[in-house]
């Protein structure tokens, strides 16, 4: 009875409780200035994870940069004119001067190495040392560009209308600052050209900025909408604010704790406030019941204490179920998933603590007169909502077979839909169509080889093995095979350089556009290339002992599945031919694939464990496995329907969707707990009444009274989360749409299906307690 | 009043030392003479280790021959024969360095029995893939930079002039600081700095030996401070004035270098 005394204490010392709550809040608020964000998806996995260690090793071995920005320059009349080329030259010069840019490896017309032969003389040097002015010089440049497969699709588009400047960043450089500096440089060169800044760091930093904007703008807007809806429901500003404060306090406490513990705010934890706001709406049941009780008892203190006594079990158990649902995430592998689970679980427990202290305390501040006025409208017989709800419940009660039949058909359909779900994730598609990031990415992907970069590391069993014709042919063969895949835009490797040198040394005789047939020639060509080109040219594609080679694979889409197909194609190629090499994937595209899968399956695993835990809690709460099964049904039904719809709609099952599965579990179970809990209370309270129609009457009562709380809860939710559909980032839009549909669906499932199930299985369900 | 006297004295001291010491240009010229033009000709077995930031190594082993055909700072001819890596054995490389115009370079590739002229790009381009540039090997034209004596300092107990050389035309660096040993005039260390005064490349003379009376740097390192890559070079069987003939430095001998010079 400890909880009970907390309520009484709060009612008797409301000021102490409120002041205490505010003090704790201020304490947590002091932590907020220390907030750090981390939008680098890399940190989804710890630095010691196998994939990150491998990627670091590959970066070091091949002297690669972690981050590269790409400036696309497009001129619909073609870029090969003195004006545009002059701009390319000047822009490159200016970019080289930006701090944090790895100047030695900036790639553009004016810096890229060109291997050519002129009058028997081998020349390795910048493609465009001076800006061509005459028609002859322009024609020569055009011929060089299109005659060298290393350039086409990399620094010149096939239609000659787009070129690119690749800007690698030094370690620790700020991608956004450099991107802004490049945009400024491009702005000063305005003309008939269009400029696009793309690349991983841009997307990441833009996402970070938007994430903050979302937390700072959309969460409060959602909060305001909630406040408004509450005001419309209860017609009392003070109480509406109280309800809000409940959520706000818990958000500040949880986020404060997160920051105080030194965790950065991640894309996942940035959603925690929104989730907590959603979970907080459960306190609606307290308000709902309070008004009914007040109307019956006319005494504030008694009404508060009786209300808390009546809703204690369901409120406590919904909180327990929700907290457990999120707490299981703390045992997953991905750190941000653990943190997210921990924060939401903590916030949920805090919310309930506030429900039994802060909320009753606040009730005491409202004048009885005012309460009377509001409570007057809360009449379950005449209230329009209650009447409507009773009608809804009547469908289930009177036509239980039909209702269940329809439910089963829908569930089967949903299962078909679920079987169609594709698991995929696309970081660029987290931005909306028409956003700068999306536009730049799609323009570049159309024109050039692809903005998403993966590597395939060819590994031989001994040093110098890469220099053999067998290894080179295997690499080349694999490249040509991969290039037949639709999502692969371009590949390049040491084999391409080798063929180029062979061709050029033999005065562009096409029969030498092949891999040389002996090891010595290959070794000498590569030596020649190594002593004439920029060090990075060779370092990027082959390691020092010539044991490993690196194939660059440019993908035209950020879909995680693209890299998956590449890997599948590699495996098949490797199995079909007995190759002297093995190929291991690496790079950003591969990393995205790995972490997506890890996060996703972590969430799915968490979801399944949560399902078991929630069932256990239901069974304990109801002290009956059978009641738990009944209560579980609307929950499963809602989840099936939503994922079925996702499957039919062709939307990918991605990271944000997988996160939501846990929320849906925690939320949807609430309604069932309230409904069944209160129904059984009612059945006991009215045990003396005639048994004829006793159950139906109790069901109608439940639908009208706690049911109203359920519907209010759902509406409140739906209204505030509808705001998120306007968010600029698609994961948040998904969250909004998902929650709106889930709330409405599970409310309906609870009010219609539960009565139908209970009527249908009444003989099977345990009678009484 | 005391201040004025002190200032005058200081000024006087500055002027006298200026008069007594060589001008910065003279110091640099003297340094080039001992560092890059010693003897009439020169031969060494060169071991070159290219070491990446994470410790991977590539080895080059070669014989390097040099003949001065002009005055100090003037024309030179280089002949390089490769022993290592194994697959480039017998490869040869020749440079005719001209003070006034672009160098001529030839490469012989034994696997395809082919001599190719290689167009010169930048003098600041890498020398055979190392962290040394062609300029580091054969010197920058004295008049390409303005030289000043930045300060005097000792390196490992050896008194040095610290010369600041600022290129007149654009290069990959803003200026160079060279610590030139006052007794041998060899550079004991050099730093290439960017506009912000941050070092980009650093040279160090790790071992100096006297060979036929000529102070010679027999071990040296050039480190790229931006990429972390470095090149270590050591000379074996160094010799001067062995009687090299200009006729050796022709295309004909690229394919069949005389054994007595390269072994």
mmCIF file of N, CA, C and O in Angstrom, chain A residues 46-91:
data_model
loop_
_atom_site.group_PDB
_atom_site.id
_atom_site.type_symbol
_atom_site.label_atom_id
_atom_site.label_comp_id
_atom_site.label_asym_id
_atom_site.label_seq_id
_atom_site.Cartn_x
_atom_site.Cartn_y
_atom_site.Cartn_z
ATOM 1 N N UNK A 46 30.077 0.159 -32.147
ATOM 2 C CA UNK A 46 31.248 0.623 -31.395
ATOM 3 C C UNK A 46 32.518 0.539 -32.244
ATOM 4 O O UNK A 46 32.583 -0.260 -33.180
ATOM 5 N N UNK A 47 33.525 1.364 -31.925
ATOM 6 C CA UNK A 47 34.761 1.370 -32.722
ATOM 7 C C UNK A 47 35.440 0.013 -32.740
ATOM 8 O O UNK A 47 36.242 -0.267 -33.618
ATOM 9 N N UNK A 48 35.126 -0.832 -31.774
ATOM 10 C CA UNK A 48 35.775 -2.138 -31.712
ATOM 11 C C UNK A 48 35.021 -3.199 -32.510
ATOM 12 O O UNK A 48 35.454 -4.334 -32.591
ATOM 13 N N UNK A 49 33.888 -2.811 -33.126
ATOM 14 C CA UNK A 49 33.135 -3.804 -33.896
ATOM 15 C C UNK A 49 33.954 -4.258 -35.093
ATOM 16 O O UNK A 49 34.756 -3.500 -35.647
ATOM 17 N N UNK A 50 33.745 -5.498 -35.493
ATOM 18 C CA UNK A 50 34.553 -6.103 -36.558
ATOM 19 C C UNK A 50 34.511 -5.252 -37.830
ATOM 20 O O UNK A 50 35.540 -4.993 -38.447
ATOM 21 N N UNK A 51 33.329 -4.798 -38.183
ATOM 22 C CA UNK A 51 33.190 -4.052 -39.434
ATOM 23 C C UNK A 51 33.948 -2.733 -39.383
ATOM 24 O O UNK A 51 34.598 -2.338 -40.344
ATOM 25 N N UNK A 52 33.925 -2.043 -38.233
ATOM 26 C CA UNK A 52 34.638 -0.760 -38.163
ATOM 27 C C UNK A 52 36.142 -0.973 -38.163
ATOM 28 O O UNK A 52 36.887 -0.206 -38.773
ATOM 29 N N UNK A 53 36.586 -2.022 -37.489
ATOM 30 C CA UNK A 53 38.033 -2.307 -37.465
ATOM 31 C C UNK A 53 38.503 -2.634 -38.885
ATOM 32 O O UNK A 53 39.541 -2.182 -39.326
ATOM 33 N N UNK A 54 37.684 -3.403 -39.580
ATOM 34 C CA UNK A 54 38.030 -3.804 -40.946
ATOM 35 C C UNK A 54 38.052 -2.575 -41.852
ATOM 36 O O UNK A 54 38.984 -2.373 -42.624
ATOM 37 N N UNK A 55 37.024 -1.740 -41.744
ATOM 38 C CA UNK A 55 36.983 -0.537 -42.577
ATOM 39 C C UNK A 55 38.159 0.393 -42.286
ATOM 40 O O UNK A 55 38.742 0.976 -43.199
ATOM 41 N N UNK A 56 38.521 0.521 -40.997
ATOM 42 C CA UNK A 56 39.676 1.354 -40.643
ATOM 43 C C UNK A 56 40.939 0.787 -41.273
ATOM 44 O O UNK A 56 41.775 1.518 -41.794
ATOM 45 N N UNK A 57 41.047 -0.541 -41.226
ATOM 46 C CA UNK A 57 42.231 -1.190 -41.787
ATOM 47 C C UNK A 57 42.307 -0.928 -43.293
ATOM 48 O O UNK A 57 43.365 -0.607 -43.828
ATOM 49 N N UNK A 58 41.155 -1.057 -43.955
ATOM 50 C CA UNK A 58 41.129 -0.839 -45.404
ATOM 51 C C UNK A 58 41.495 0.609 -45.714
ATOM 52 O O UNK A 58 42.288 0.890 -46.622
ATOM 53 N N UNK A 59 40.958 1.550 -44.937
ATOM 54 C CA UNK A 59 41.281 2.965 -45.151
ATOM 55 C C UNK A 59 42.772 3.212 -45.003
ATOM 56 O O UNK A 59 43.368 3.937 -45.794
ATOM 57 N N UNK A 60 43.361 2.604 -43.987
ATOM 58 C CA UNK A 60 44.793 2.811 -43.752
ATOM 59 C C UNK A 60 45.618 2.153 -44.846
ATOM 60 O O UNK A 60 46.535 2.754 -45.393
ATOM 61 N N UNK A 61 45.268 0.902 -45.170
ATOM 62 C CA UNK A 61 46.046 0.159 -46.156
ATOM 63 C C UNK A 61 46.058 0.876 -47.497
ATOM 64 O O UNK A 61 47.080 0.931 -48.168
ATOM 65 N N UNK A 62 44.907 1.418 -47.888
ATOM 66 C CA UNK A 62 44.824 2.006 -49.228
ATOM 67 C C UNK A 62 44.806 3.529 -49.181
ATOM 68 O O UNK A 62 44.443 4.171 -50.169
ATOM 69 N N UNK A 63 45.185 4.084 -48.013
ATOM 70 C CA UNK A 63 45.331 5.530 -47.944
ATOM 71 C C UNK A 63 44.053 6.250 -48.363
ATOM 72 O O UNK A 63 44.085 7.206 -49.142
ATOM 73 N N UNK A 64 42.921 5.783 -47.859
ATOM 74 C CA UNK A 64 41.640 6.332 -48.285
ATOM 75 C C UNK A 64 41.134 7.328 -47.259
ATOM 76 O O UNK A 64 41.522 7.284 -46.100
ATOM 77 N N UNK A 65 40.273 8.182 -47.717
ATOM 78 C CA UNK A 65 39.692 9.152 -46.801
ATOM 79 C C UNK A 65 38.338 8.653 -46.326
ATOM 80 O O UNK A 65 37.589 8.047 -47.078
ATOM 81 N N UNK A 66 38.057 8.950 -45.067
ATOM 82 C CA UNK A 66 36.792 8.528 -44.502
ATOM 83 C C UNK A 66 35.654 9.302 -45.167
ATOM 84 O O UNK A 66 34.599 8.761 -45.440
ATOM 85 N N UNK A 67 35.900 10.579 -45.406
ATOM 86 C CA UNK A 67 34.851 11.448 -45.927
ATOM 87 C C UNK A 67 35.290 12.174 -47.181
ATOM 88 O O UNK A 67 36.389 12.727 -47.221
ATOM 89 N N UNK A 68 34.447 12.171 -48.185
ATOM 90 C CA UNK A 68 34.720 12.919 -49.400
ATOM 91 C C UNK A 68 33.462 13.662 -49.808
ATOM 92 O O UNK A 68 32.370 13.094 -49.828
ATOM 93 N N UNK A 69 33.611 14.954 -50.097
ATOM 94 C CA UNK A 69 32.494 15.746 -50.625
ATOM 95 C C UNK A 69 32.614 15.753 -52.143
ATOM 96 O O UNK A 69 33.707 15.647 -52.682
ATOM 97 N N UNK A 70 31.495 15.884 -52.812
ATOM 98 C CA UNK A 70 31.523 15.971 -54.268
ATOM 99 C C UNK A 70 30.789 17.230 -54.694
ATOM 100 O O UNK A 70 29.665 17.474 -54.264
ATOM 101 N N UNK A 71 31.474 18.049 -55.496
ATOM 102 C CA UNK A 71 30.811 19.216 -56.074
ATOM 103 C C UNK A 71 30.488 18.883 -57.524
ATOM 104 O O UNK A 71 31.398 18.634 -58.314
ATOM 105 N N UNK A 72 29.216 18.848 -57.851
ATOM 106 C CA UNK A 72 28.805 18.606 -59.225
ATOM 107 C C UNK A 72 28.621 19.933 -59.936
ATOM 108 O O UNK A 72 28.040 20.864 -59.379
ATOM 109 N N UNK A 73 29.159 20.039 -61.148
ATOM 110 C CA UNK A 73 28.993 21.273 -61.920
ATOM 111 C C UNK A 73 28.315 20.886 -63.222
ATOM 112 O O UNK A 73 28.835 20.068 -63.986
ATOM 113 N N UNK A 74 27.144 21.463 -63.450
ATOM 114 C CA UNK A 74 26.366 21.063 -64.623
ATOM 115 C C UNK A 74 26.097 22.274 -65.506
ATOM 116 O O UNK A 74 25.742 23.348 -65.011
ATOM 117 N N UNK A 75 26.303 22.076 -66.777
ATOM 118 C CA UNK A 75 25.949 23.111 -67.740
ATOM 119 C C UNK A 75 25.189 22.415 -68.855
ATOM 120 O O UNK A 75 25.728 21.536 -69.533
ATOM 121 N N UNK A 76 23.941 22.772 -69.040
ATOM 122 C CA UNK A 76 23.110 22.063 -70.021
ATOM 123 C C UNK A 76 23.668 22.184 -71.430
ATOM 124 O O UNK A 76 23.367 21.376 -72.303
ATOM 125 N N UNK A 77 24.512 23.211 -71.660
ATOM 126 C CA UNK A 77 25.126 23.353 -72.986
ATOM 127 C C UNK A 77 26.430 22.577 -73.078
ATOM 128 O O UNK A 77 27.134 22.650 -74.084
ATOM 129 N N UNK A 78 26.766 21.851 -72.008
ATOM 130 C CA UNK A 78 28.031 21.108 -71.996
ATOM 131 C C UNK A 78 29.084 21.889 -71.230
ATOM 132 O O UNK A 78 29.160 23.115 -71.334
ATOM 133 N N UNK A 79 29.906 21.175 -70.463
ATOM 134 C CA UNK A 79 30.900 21.859 -69.626
ATOM 135 C C UNK A 79 32.190 22.167 -70.389
ATOM 136 O O UNK A 79 33.022 22.926 -69.915
ATOM 137 N N UNK A 80 32.350 21.564 -71.588
ATOM 138 C CA UNK A 80 33.607 21.752 -72.302
ATOM 139 C C UNK A 80 33.593 23.053 -73.100
ATOM 140 O O UNK A 80 33.552 23.045 -74.333
ATOM 141 N N UNK A 81 33.583 24.155 -72.385
ATOM 142 C CA UNK A 81 33.736 25.474 -73.015
ATOM 143 C C UNK A 81 34.631 26.291 -72.108
ATOM 144 O O UNK A 81 34.698 26.031 -70.896
ATOM 145 N N UNK A 82 35.359 27.275 -72.658
ATOM 146 C CA UNK A 82 36.354 27.999 -71.845
ATOM 147 C C UNK A 82 35.747 28.607 -70.577
ATOM 148 O O UNK A 82 36.397 28.610 -69.526
ATOM 149 N N UNK A 83 34.535 29.090 -70.676
ATOM 150 C CA UNK A 83 33.907 29.731 -69.516
ATOM 151 C C UNK A 83 33.763 28.763 -68.352
ATOM 152 O O UNK A 83 34.243 29.023 -67.240
ATOM 153 N N UNK A 84 33.099 27.629 -68.615
ATOM 154 C CA UNK A 84 32.865 26.661 -67.543
ATOM 155 C C UNK A 84 34.182 26.063 -67.056
ATOM 156 O O UNK A 84 34.397 25.900 -65.855
ATOM 157 N N UNK A 85 35.076 25.756 -67.991
ATOM 158 C CA UNK A 85 36.356 25.157 -67.596
ATOM 159 C C UNK A 85 37.147 26.115 -66.720
ATOM 160 O O UNK A 85 37.790 25.696 -65.751
ATOM 161 N N UNK A 86 37.072 27.419 -67.045
ATOM 162 C CA UNK A 86 37.733 28.428 -66.220
ATOM 163 C C UNK A 86 37.193 28.384 -64.802
ATOM 164 O O UNK A 86 37.944 28.464 -63.829
ATOM 165 N N UNK A 87 35.867 28.241 -64.714
ATOM 166 C CA UNK A 87 35.252 28.158 -63.382
ATOM 167 C C UNK A 87 35.732 26.919 -62.645
ATOM 168 O O UNK A 87 36.034 26.982 -61.461
ATOM 169 N N UNK A 88 35.796 25.790 -63.361
ATOM 170 C CA UNK A 88 36.272 24.546 -62.732
ATOM 171 C C UNK A 88 37.670 24.770 -62.157
ATOM 172 O O UNK A 88 37.960 24.410 -61.009
ATOM 173 N N UNK A 89 38.528 25.423 -62.974
ATOM 174 C CA UNK A 89 39.899 25.690 -62.540
ATOM 175 C C UNK A 89 39.935 26.582 -61.315
ATOM 176 O O UNK A 89 40.605 26.274 -60.321
ATOM 177 N N UNK A 90 39.193 27.693 -61.382
ATOM 178 C CA UNK A 90 39.216 28.646 -60.263
ATOM 179 C C UNK A 90 38.614 28.035 -59.004
ATOM 180 O O UNK A 90 39.122 28.220 -57.900
ATOM 181 N N UNK A 91 37.500 27.299 -59.186
ATOM 182 C CA UNK A 91 36.847 26.691 -58.020
ATOM 183 C C UNK A 91 37.795 25.684 -57.367
ATOM 184 O O UNK A 91 37.936 25.640 -56.151
#
